[in-house]
PDB file of C-alpha atoms and ligand atoms in Angstrom:
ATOM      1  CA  UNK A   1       0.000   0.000   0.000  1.00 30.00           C
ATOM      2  CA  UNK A   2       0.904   3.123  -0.944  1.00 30.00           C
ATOM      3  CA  UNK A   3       2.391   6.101   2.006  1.00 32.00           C
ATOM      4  CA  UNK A   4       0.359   8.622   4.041  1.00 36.00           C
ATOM      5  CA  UNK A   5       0.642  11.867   1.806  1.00 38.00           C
ATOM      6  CA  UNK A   6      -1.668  12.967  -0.297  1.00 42.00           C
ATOM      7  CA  UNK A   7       1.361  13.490  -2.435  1.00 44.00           C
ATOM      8  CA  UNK A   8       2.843  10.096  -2.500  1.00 45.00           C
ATOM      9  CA  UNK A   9      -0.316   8.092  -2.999  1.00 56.00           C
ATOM     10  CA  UNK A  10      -1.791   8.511   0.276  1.00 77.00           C
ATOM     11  CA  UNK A  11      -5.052   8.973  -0.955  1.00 88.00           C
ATOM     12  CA  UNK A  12      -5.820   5.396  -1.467  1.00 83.00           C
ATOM     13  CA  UNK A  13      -5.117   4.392   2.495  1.00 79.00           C
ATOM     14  CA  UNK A  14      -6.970   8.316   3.445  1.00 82.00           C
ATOM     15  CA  UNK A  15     -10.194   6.483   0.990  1.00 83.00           C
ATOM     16  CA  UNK A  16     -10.756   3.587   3.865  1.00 83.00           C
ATOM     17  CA  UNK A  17     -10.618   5.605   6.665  1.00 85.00           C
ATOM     18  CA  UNK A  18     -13.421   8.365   5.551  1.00 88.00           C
ATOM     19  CA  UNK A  19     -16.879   8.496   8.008  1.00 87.00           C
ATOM     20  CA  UNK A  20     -17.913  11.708   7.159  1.00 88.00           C
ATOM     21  CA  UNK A  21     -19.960  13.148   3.529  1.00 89.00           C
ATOM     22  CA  UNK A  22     -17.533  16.465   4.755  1.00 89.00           C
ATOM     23  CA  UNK A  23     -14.423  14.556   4.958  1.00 91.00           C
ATOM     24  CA  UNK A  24     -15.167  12.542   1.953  1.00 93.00           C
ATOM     25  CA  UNK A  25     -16.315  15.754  -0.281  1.00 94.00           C
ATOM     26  CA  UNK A  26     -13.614  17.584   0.740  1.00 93.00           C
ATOM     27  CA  UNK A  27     -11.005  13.904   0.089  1.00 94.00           C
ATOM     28  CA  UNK A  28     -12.004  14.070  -3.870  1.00 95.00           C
ATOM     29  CA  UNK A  29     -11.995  17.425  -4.027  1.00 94.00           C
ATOM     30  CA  UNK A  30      -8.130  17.461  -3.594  1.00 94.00           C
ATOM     31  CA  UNK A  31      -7.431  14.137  -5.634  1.00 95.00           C
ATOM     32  CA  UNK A  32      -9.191  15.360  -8.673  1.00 96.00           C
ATOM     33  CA  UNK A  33      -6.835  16.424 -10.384  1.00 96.00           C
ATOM     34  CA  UNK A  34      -4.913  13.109 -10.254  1.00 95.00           C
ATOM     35  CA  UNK A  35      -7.472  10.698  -9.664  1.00 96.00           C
ATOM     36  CA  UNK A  36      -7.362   9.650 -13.045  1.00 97.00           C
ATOM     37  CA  UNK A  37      -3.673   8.641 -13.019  1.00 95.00           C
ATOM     38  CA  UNK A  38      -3.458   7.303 -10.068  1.00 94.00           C
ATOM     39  CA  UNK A  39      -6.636   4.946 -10.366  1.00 95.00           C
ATOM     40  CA  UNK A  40      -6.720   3.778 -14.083  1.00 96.00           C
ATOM     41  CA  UNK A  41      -3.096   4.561 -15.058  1.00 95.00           C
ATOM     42  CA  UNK A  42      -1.167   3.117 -12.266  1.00 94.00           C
ATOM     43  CA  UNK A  43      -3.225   0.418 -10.618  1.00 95.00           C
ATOM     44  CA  UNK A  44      -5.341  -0.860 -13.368  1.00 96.00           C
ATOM     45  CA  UNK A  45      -9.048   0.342 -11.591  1.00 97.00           C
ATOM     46  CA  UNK A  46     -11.189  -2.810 -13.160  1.00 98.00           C
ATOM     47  CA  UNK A  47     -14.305  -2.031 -11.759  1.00 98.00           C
ATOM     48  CA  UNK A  48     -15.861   0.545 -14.529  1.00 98.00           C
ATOM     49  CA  UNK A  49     -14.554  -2.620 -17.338  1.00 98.00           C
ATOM     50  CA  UNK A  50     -16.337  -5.010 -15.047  1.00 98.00           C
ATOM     51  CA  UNK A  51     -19.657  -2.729 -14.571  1.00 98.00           C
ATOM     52  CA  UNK A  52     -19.969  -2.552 -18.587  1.00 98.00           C
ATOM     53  CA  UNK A  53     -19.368  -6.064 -18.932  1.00 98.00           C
ATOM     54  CA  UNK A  54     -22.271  -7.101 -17.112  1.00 98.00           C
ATOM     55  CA  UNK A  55     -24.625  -3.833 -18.885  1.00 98.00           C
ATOM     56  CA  UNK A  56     -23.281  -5.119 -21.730  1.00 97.00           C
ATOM     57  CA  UNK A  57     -25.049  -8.534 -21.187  1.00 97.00           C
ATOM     58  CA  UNK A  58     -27.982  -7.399 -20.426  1.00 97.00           C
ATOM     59  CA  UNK A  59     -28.608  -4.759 -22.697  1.00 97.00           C
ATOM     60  CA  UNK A  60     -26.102  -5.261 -25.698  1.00 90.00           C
ATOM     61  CA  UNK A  61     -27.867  -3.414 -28.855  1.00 89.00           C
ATOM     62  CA  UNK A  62     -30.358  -1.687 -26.492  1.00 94.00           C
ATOM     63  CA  UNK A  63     -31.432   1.913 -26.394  1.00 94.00           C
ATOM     64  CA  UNK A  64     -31.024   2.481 -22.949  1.00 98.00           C
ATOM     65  CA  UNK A  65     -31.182   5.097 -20.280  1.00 98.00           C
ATOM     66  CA  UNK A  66     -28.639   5.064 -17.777  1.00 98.00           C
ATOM     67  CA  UNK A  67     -27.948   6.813 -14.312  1.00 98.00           C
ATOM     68  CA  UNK A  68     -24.063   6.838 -13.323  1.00 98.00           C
ATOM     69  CA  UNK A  69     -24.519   7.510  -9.776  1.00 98.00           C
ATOM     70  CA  UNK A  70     -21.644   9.013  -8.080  1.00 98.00           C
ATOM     71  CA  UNK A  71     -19.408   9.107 -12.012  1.00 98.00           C
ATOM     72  CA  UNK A  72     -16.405  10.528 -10.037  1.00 98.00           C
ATOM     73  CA  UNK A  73     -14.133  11.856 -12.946  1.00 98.00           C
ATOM     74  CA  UNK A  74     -16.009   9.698 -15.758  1.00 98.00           C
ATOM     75  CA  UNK A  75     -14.051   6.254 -15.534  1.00 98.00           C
ATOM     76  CA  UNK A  76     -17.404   4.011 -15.166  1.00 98.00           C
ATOM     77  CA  UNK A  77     -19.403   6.320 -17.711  1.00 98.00           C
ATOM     78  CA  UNK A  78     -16.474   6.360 -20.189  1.00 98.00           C
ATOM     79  CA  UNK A  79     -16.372   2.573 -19.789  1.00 98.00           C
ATOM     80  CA  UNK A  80     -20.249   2.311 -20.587  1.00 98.00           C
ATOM     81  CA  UNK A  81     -19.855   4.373 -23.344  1.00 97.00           C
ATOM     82  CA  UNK A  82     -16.983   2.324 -25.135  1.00 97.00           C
ATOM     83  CA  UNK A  83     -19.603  -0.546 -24.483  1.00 97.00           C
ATOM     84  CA  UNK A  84     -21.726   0.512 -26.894  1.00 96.00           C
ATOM     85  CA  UNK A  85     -24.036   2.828 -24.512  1.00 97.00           C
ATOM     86  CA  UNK A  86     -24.694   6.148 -25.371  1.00 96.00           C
ATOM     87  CA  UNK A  87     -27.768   7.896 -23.120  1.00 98.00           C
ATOM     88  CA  UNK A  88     -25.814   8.212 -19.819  1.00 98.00           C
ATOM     89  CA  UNK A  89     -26.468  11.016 -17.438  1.00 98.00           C
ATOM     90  CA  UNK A  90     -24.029  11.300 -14.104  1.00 98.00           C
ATOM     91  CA  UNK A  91     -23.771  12.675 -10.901  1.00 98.00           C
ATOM     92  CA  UNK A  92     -21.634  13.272  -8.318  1.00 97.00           C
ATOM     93  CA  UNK A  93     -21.499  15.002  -5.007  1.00 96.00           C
ATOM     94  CA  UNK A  94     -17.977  16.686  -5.776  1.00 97.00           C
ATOM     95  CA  UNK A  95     -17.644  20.079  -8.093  1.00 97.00           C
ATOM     96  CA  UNK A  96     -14.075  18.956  -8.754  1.00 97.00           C
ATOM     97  CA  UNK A  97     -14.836  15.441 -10.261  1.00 98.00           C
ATOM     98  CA  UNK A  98     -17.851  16.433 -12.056  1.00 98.00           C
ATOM     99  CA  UNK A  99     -16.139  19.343 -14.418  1.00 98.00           C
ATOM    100  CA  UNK A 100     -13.292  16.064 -14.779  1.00 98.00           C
ATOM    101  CA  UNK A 101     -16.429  14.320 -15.649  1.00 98.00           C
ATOM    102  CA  UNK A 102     -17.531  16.746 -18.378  1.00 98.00           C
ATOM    103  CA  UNK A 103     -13.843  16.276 -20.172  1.00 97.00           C
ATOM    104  CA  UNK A 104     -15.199  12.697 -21.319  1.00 96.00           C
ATOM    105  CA  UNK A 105     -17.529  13.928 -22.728  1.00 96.00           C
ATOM    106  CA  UNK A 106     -19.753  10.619 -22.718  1.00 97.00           C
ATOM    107  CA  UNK A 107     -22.609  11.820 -20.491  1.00 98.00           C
ATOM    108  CA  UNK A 108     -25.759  13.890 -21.750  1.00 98.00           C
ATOM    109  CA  UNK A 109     -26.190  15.548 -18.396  1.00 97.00           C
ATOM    110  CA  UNK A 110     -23.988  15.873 -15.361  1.00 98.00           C
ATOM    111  CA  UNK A 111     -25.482  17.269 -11.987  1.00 97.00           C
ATOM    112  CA  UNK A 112     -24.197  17.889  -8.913  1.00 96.00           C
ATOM    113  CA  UNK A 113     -26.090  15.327  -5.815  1.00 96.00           C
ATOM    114  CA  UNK A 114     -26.070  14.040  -2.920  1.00 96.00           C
ATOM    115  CA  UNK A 115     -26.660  10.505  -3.165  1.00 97.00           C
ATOM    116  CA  UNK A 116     -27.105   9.858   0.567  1.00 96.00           C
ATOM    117  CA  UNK A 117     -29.871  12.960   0.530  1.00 96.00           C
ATOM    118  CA  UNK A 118     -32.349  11.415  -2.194  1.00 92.00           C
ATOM    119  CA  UNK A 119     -33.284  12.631  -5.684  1.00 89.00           C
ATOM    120  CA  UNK A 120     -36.290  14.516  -5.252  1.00 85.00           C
ATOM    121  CA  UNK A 121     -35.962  15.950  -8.657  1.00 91.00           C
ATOM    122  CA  UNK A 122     -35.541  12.912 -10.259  1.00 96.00           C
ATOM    123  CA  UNK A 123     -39.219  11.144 -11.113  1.00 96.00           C
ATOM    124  CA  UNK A 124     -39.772   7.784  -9.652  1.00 96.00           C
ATOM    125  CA  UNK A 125     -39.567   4.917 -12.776  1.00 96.00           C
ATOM    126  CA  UNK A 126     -37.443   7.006 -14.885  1.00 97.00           C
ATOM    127  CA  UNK A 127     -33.899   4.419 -15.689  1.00 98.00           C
ATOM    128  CA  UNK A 128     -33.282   1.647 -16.728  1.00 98.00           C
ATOM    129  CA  UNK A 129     -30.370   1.077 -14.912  1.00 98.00           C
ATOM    130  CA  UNK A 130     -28.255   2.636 -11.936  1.00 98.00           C
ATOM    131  CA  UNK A 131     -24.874   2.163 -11.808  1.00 98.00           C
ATOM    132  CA  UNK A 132     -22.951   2.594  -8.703  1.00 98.00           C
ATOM    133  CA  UNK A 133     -18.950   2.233  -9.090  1.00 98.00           C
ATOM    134  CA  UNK A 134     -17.042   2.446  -6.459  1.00 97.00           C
ATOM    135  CA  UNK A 135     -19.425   4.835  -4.426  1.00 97.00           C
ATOM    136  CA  UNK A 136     -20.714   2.420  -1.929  1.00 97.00           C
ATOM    137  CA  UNK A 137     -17.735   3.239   0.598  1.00 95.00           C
ATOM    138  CA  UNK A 138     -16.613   4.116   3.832  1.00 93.00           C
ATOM    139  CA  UNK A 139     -17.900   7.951   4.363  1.00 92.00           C
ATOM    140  CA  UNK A 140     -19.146   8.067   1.063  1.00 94.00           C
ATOM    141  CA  UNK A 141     -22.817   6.731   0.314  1.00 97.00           C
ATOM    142  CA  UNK A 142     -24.647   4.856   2.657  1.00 96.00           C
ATOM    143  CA  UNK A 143     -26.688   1.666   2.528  1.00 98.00           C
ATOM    144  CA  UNK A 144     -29.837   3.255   2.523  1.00 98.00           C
ATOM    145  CA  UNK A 145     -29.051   5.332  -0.705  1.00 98.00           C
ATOM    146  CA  UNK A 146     -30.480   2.332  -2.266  1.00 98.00           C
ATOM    147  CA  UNK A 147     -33.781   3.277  -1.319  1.00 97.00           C
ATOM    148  CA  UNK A 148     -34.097   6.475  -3.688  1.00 97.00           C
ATOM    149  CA  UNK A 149     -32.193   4.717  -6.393  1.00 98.00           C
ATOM    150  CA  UNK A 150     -34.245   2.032  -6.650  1.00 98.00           C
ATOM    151  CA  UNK A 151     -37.613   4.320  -6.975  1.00 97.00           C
ATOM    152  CA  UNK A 152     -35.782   6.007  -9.726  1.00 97.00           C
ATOM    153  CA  UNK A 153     -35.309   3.047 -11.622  1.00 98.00           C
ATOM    154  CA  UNK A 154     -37.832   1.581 -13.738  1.00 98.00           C
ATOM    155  CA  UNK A 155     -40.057  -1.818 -12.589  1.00 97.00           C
ATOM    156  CA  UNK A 156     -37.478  -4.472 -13.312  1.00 97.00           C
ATOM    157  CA  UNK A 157     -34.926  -1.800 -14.261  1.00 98.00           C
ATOM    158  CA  UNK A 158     -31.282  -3.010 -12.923  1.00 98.00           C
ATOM    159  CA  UNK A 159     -29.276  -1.373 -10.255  1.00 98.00           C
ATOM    160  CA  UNK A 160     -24.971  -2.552 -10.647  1.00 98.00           C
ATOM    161  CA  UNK A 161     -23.047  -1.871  -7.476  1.00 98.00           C
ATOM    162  CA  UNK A 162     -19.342  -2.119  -7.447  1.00 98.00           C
ATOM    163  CA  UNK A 163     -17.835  -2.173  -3.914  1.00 98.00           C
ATOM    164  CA  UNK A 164     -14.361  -2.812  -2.689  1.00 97.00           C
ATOM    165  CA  UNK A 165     -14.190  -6.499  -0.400  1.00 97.00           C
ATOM    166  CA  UNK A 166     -12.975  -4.414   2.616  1.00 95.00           C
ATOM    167  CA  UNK A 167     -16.549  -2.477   2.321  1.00 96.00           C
ATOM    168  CA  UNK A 168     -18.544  -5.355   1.337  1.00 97.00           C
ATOM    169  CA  UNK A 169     -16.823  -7.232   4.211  1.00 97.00           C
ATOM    170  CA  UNK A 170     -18.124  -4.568   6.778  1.00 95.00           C
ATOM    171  CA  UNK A 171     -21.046  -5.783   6.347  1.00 97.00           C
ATOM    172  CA  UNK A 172     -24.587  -3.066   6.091  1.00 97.00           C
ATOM    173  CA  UNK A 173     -24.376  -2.987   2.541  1.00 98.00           C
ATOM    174  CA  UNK A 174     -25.240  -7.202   2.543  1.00 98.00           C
ATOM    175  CA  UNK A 175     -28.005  -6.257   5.547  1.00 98.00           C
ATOM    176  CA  UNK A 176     -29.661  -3.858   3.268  1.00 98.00           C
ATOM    177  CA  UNK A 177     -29.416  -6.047   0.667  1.00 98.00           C
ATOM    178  CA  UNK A 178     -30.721  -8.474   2.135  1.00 98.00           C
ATOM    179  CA  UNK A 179     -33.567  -6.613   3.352  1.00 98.00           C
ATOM    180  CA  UNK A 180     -34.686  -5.611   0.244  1.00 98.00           C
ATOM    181  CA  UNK A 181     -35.002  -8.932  -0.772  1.00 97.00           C
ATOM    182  CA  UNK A 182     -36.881 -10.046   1.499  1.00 97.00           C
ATOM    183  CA  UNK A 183     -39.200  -7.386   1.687  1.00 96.00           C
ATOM    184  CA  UNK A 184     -39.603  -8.179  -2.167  1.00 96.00           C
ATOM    185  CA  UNK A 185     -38.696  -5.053  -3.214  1.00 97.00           C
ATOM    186  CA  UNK A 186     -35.702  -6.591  -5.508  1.00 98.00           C
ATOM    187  CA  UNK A 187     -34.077  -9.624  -6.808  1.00 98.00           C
ATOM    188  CA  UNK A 188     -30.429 -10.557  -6.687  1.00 98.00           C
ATOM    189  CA  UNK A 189     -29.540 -11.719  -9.948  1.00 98.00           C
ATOM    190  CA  UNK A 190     -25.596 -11.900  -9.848  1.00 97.00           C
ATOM    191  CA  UNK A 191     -22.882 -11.644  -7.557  1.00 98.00           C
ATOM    192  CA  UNK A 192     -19.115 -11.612  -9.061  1.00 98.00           C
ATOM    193  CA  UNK A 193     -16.102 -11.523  -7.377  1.00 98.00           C
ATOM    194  CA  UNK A 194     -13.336 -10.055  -9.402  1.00 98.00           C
ATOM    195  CA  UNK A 195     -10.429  -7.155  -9.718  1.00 98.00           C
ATOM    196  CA  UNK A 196     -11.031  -3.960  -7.818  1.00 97.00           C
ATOM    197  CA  UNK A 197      -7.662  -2.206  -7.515  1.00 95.00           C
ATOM    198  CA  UNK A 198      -5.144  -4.583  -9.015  1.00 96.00           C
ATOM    199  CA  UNK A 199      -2.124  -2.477  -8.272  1.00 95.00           C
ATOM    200  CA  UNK A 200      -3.216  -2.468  -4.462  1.00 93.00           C
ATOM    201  CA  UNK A 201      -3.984  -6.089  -4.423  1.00 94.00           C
ATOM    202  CA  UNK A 202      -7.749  -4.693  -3.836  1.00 95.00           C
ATOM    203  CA  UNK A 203     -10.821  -7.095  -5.018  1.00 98.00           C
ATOM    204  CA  UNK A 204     -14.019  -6.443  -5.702  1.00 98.00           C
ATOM    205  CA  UNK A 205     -17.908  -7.478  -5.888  1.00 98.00           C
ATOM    206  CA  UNK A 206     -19.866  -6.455  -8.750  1.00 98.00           C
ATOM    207  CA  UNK A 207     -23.452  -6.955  -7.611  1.00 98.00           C
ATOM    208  CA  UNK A 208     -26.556  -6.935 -10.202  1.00 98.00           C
ATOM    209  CA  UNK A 209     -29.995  -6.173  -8.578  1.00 98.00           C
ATOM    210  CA  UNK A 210     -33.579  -5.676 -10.397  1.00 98.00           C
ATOM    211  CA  UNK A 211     -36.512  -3.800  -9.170  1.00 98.00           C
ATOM    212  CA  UNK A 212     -39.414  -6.180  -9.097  1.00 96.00           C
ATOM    213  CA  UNK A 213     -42.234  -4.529 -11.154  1.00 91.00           C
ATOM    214  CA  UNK A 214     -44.240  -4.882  -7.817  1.00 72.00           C
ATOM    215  CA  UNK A 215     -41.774  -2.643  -5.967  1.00 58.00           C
ATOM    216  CA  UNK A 216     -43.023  -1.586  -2.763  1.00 55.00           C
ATOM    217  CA  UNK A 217     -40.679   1.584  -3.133  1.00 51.00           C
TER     218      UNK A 217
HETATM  219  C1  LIG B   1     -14.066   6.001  -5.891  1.00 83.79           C
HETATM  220  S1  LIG B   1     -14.913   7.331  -6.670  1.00 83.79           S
HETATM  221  C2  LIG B   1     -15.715   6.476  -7.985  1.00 83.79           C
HETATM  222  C3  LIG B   1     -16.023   7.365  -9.131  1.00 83.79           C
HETATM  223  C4  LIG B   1     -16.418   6.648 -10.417  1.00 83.79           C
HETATM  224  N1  LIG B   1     -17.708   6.005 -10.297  1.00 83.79           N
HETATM  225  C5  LIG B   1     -15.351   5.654 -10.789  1.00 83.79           C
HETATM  226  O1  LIG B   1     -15.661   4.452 -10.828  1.00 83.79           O
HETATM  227  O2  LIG B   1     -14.215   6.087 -11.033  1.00 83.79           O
HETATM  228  C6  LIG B   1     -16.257   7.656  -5.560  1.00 83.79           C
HETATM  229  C7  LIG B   1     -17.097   8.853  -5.987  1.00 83.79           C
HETATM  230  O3  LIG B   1     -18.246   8.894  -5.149  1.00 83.79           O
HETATM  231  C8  LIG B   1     -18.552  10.247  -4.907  1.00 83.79           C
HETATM  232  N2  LIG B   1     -19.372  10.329  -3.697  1.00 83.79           N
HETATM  233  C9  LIG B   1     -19.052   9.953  -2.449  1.00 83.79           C
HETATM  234  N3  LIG B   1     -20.068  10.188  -1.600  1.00 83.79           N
HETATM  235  C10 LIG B   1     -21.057  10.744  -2.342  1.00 83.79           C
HETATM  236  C11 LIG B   1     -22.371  11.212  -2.041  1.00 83.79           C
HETATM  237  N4  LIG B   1     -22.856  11.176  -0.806  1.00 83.79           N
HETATM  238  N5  LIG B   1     -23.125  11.694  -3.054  1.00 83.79           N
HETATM  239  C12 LIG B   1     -22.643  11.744  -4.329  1.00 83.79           C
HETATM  240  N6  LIG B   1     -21.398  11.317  -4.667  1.00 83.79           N
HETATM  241  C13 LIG B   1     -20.621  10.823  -3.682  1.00 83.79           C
HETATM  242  C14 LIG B   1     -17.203  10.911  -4.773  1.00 83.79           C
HETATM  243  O4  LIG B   1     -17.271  12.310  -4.946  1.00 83.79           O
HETATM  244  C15 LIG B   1     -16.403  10.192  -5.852  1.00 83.79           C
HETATM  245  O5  LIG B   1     -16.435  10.898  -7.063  1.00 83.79           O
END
């Protein structure tokens, strides 16, 4: 693992030990600007490859519309682009990531959210599928962030989460999982273990849930 700096890679170990939406805002806020290096560049980041993978399976040759919620600096929507998707909007919590975001130039709309305060604006049925790369986290969006993105999504519309094994491993994401399974609200169609982080020996789920069309949300 990398040192403590933000300057010598420090960012990666700083990423595990956020609790805070402050501390976390403010964490991608400096590594902006090098996020994109450090990630994809130097440690291989597998996770957005992974995500379109999967879309890819489900949707190949499909006119879809897809949420990239929490895009960071583009990786995951630039990956779902070069898979053949095209109608991708994004969002992110941080200014800094989002213009990085716009430099892609694979989304149709960016916007600046708070995934852990709902979408209000957003109607209810309106995606086909959420993706979620690398945003489930410590600090960063919380388990019950589900919630609003699965009433944004259309009945059996998909929602992919990508989460490091340390997060997973922590253990409320699976509860609220879980929950919503039982309550009926979703089904758990795929679970893949796979790359995260290569360069930081860092592996990773890639989880694919679907709304049932009788969602209670
Ligand atoms: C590890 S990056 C992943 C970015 C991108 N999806 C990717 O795969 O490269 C995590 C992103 O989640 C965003 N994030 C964290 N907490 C958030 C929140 N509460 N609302 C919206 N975005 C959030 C951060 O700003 C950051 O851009």
């Amino acid at each position: 693992m990398a040192g403590d700096s933000a300057q010598d890679g420090g960012h990666f170990k700083a990423a595990y030990t956020l609790e805070t939406n402050e501390q976390t805002r403010e964490h991608y806020s400096s590594w902006a600007e090098s996020y994109d290096q450090e990630v994809s560049v130097e440690n291989g980041y597998a996770q957005p490859e992974r995500v379109a993978h999967t879309l890819a399976e489900l949707y190949a040759g499909k006119s879809i519309q897809i949420l990239d919620a929490g895009c960071g600096s583009g990786l995951s929507g630039l990956a779902l682009k070069q898979a053949g998707f095209s109608t991708i909007d994004g969002c992110d919590f941080s200014p800094e990531m989002l213009e990085k975001s716009l430099e892609k130039a694979c989304y149709r709309n960016l916007f600046e959210a708070d995934l852990n305060a709902g979408q209000a604006n957003i109607a209810a049925n309106h995606y086909d599928v959420v993706t979620c790369v690398g945003v489930f986290s410590f600090g960063h969006v919380f388990p019950d962030a589900c919630d609003d993105l699965l009433r944004i999504l259309k009945p059996k519309g998909h929602l992919i989460i990508a989460v490091n094994v340390p997060y997973w491993e922590q253990g409320e994401l699976t509860k609220k999982i879980d929950a919503l399974e039982n309550s009926g609200n979703i089904e758990v169609l795929k679970k893949e273990l796979g790359e995260h982080l290569p360069g930081h020996d860092v592996m990773g789920w890639v989880i694919t849930l679907q709304k049932c069309p009788e969602t209670k949300r």
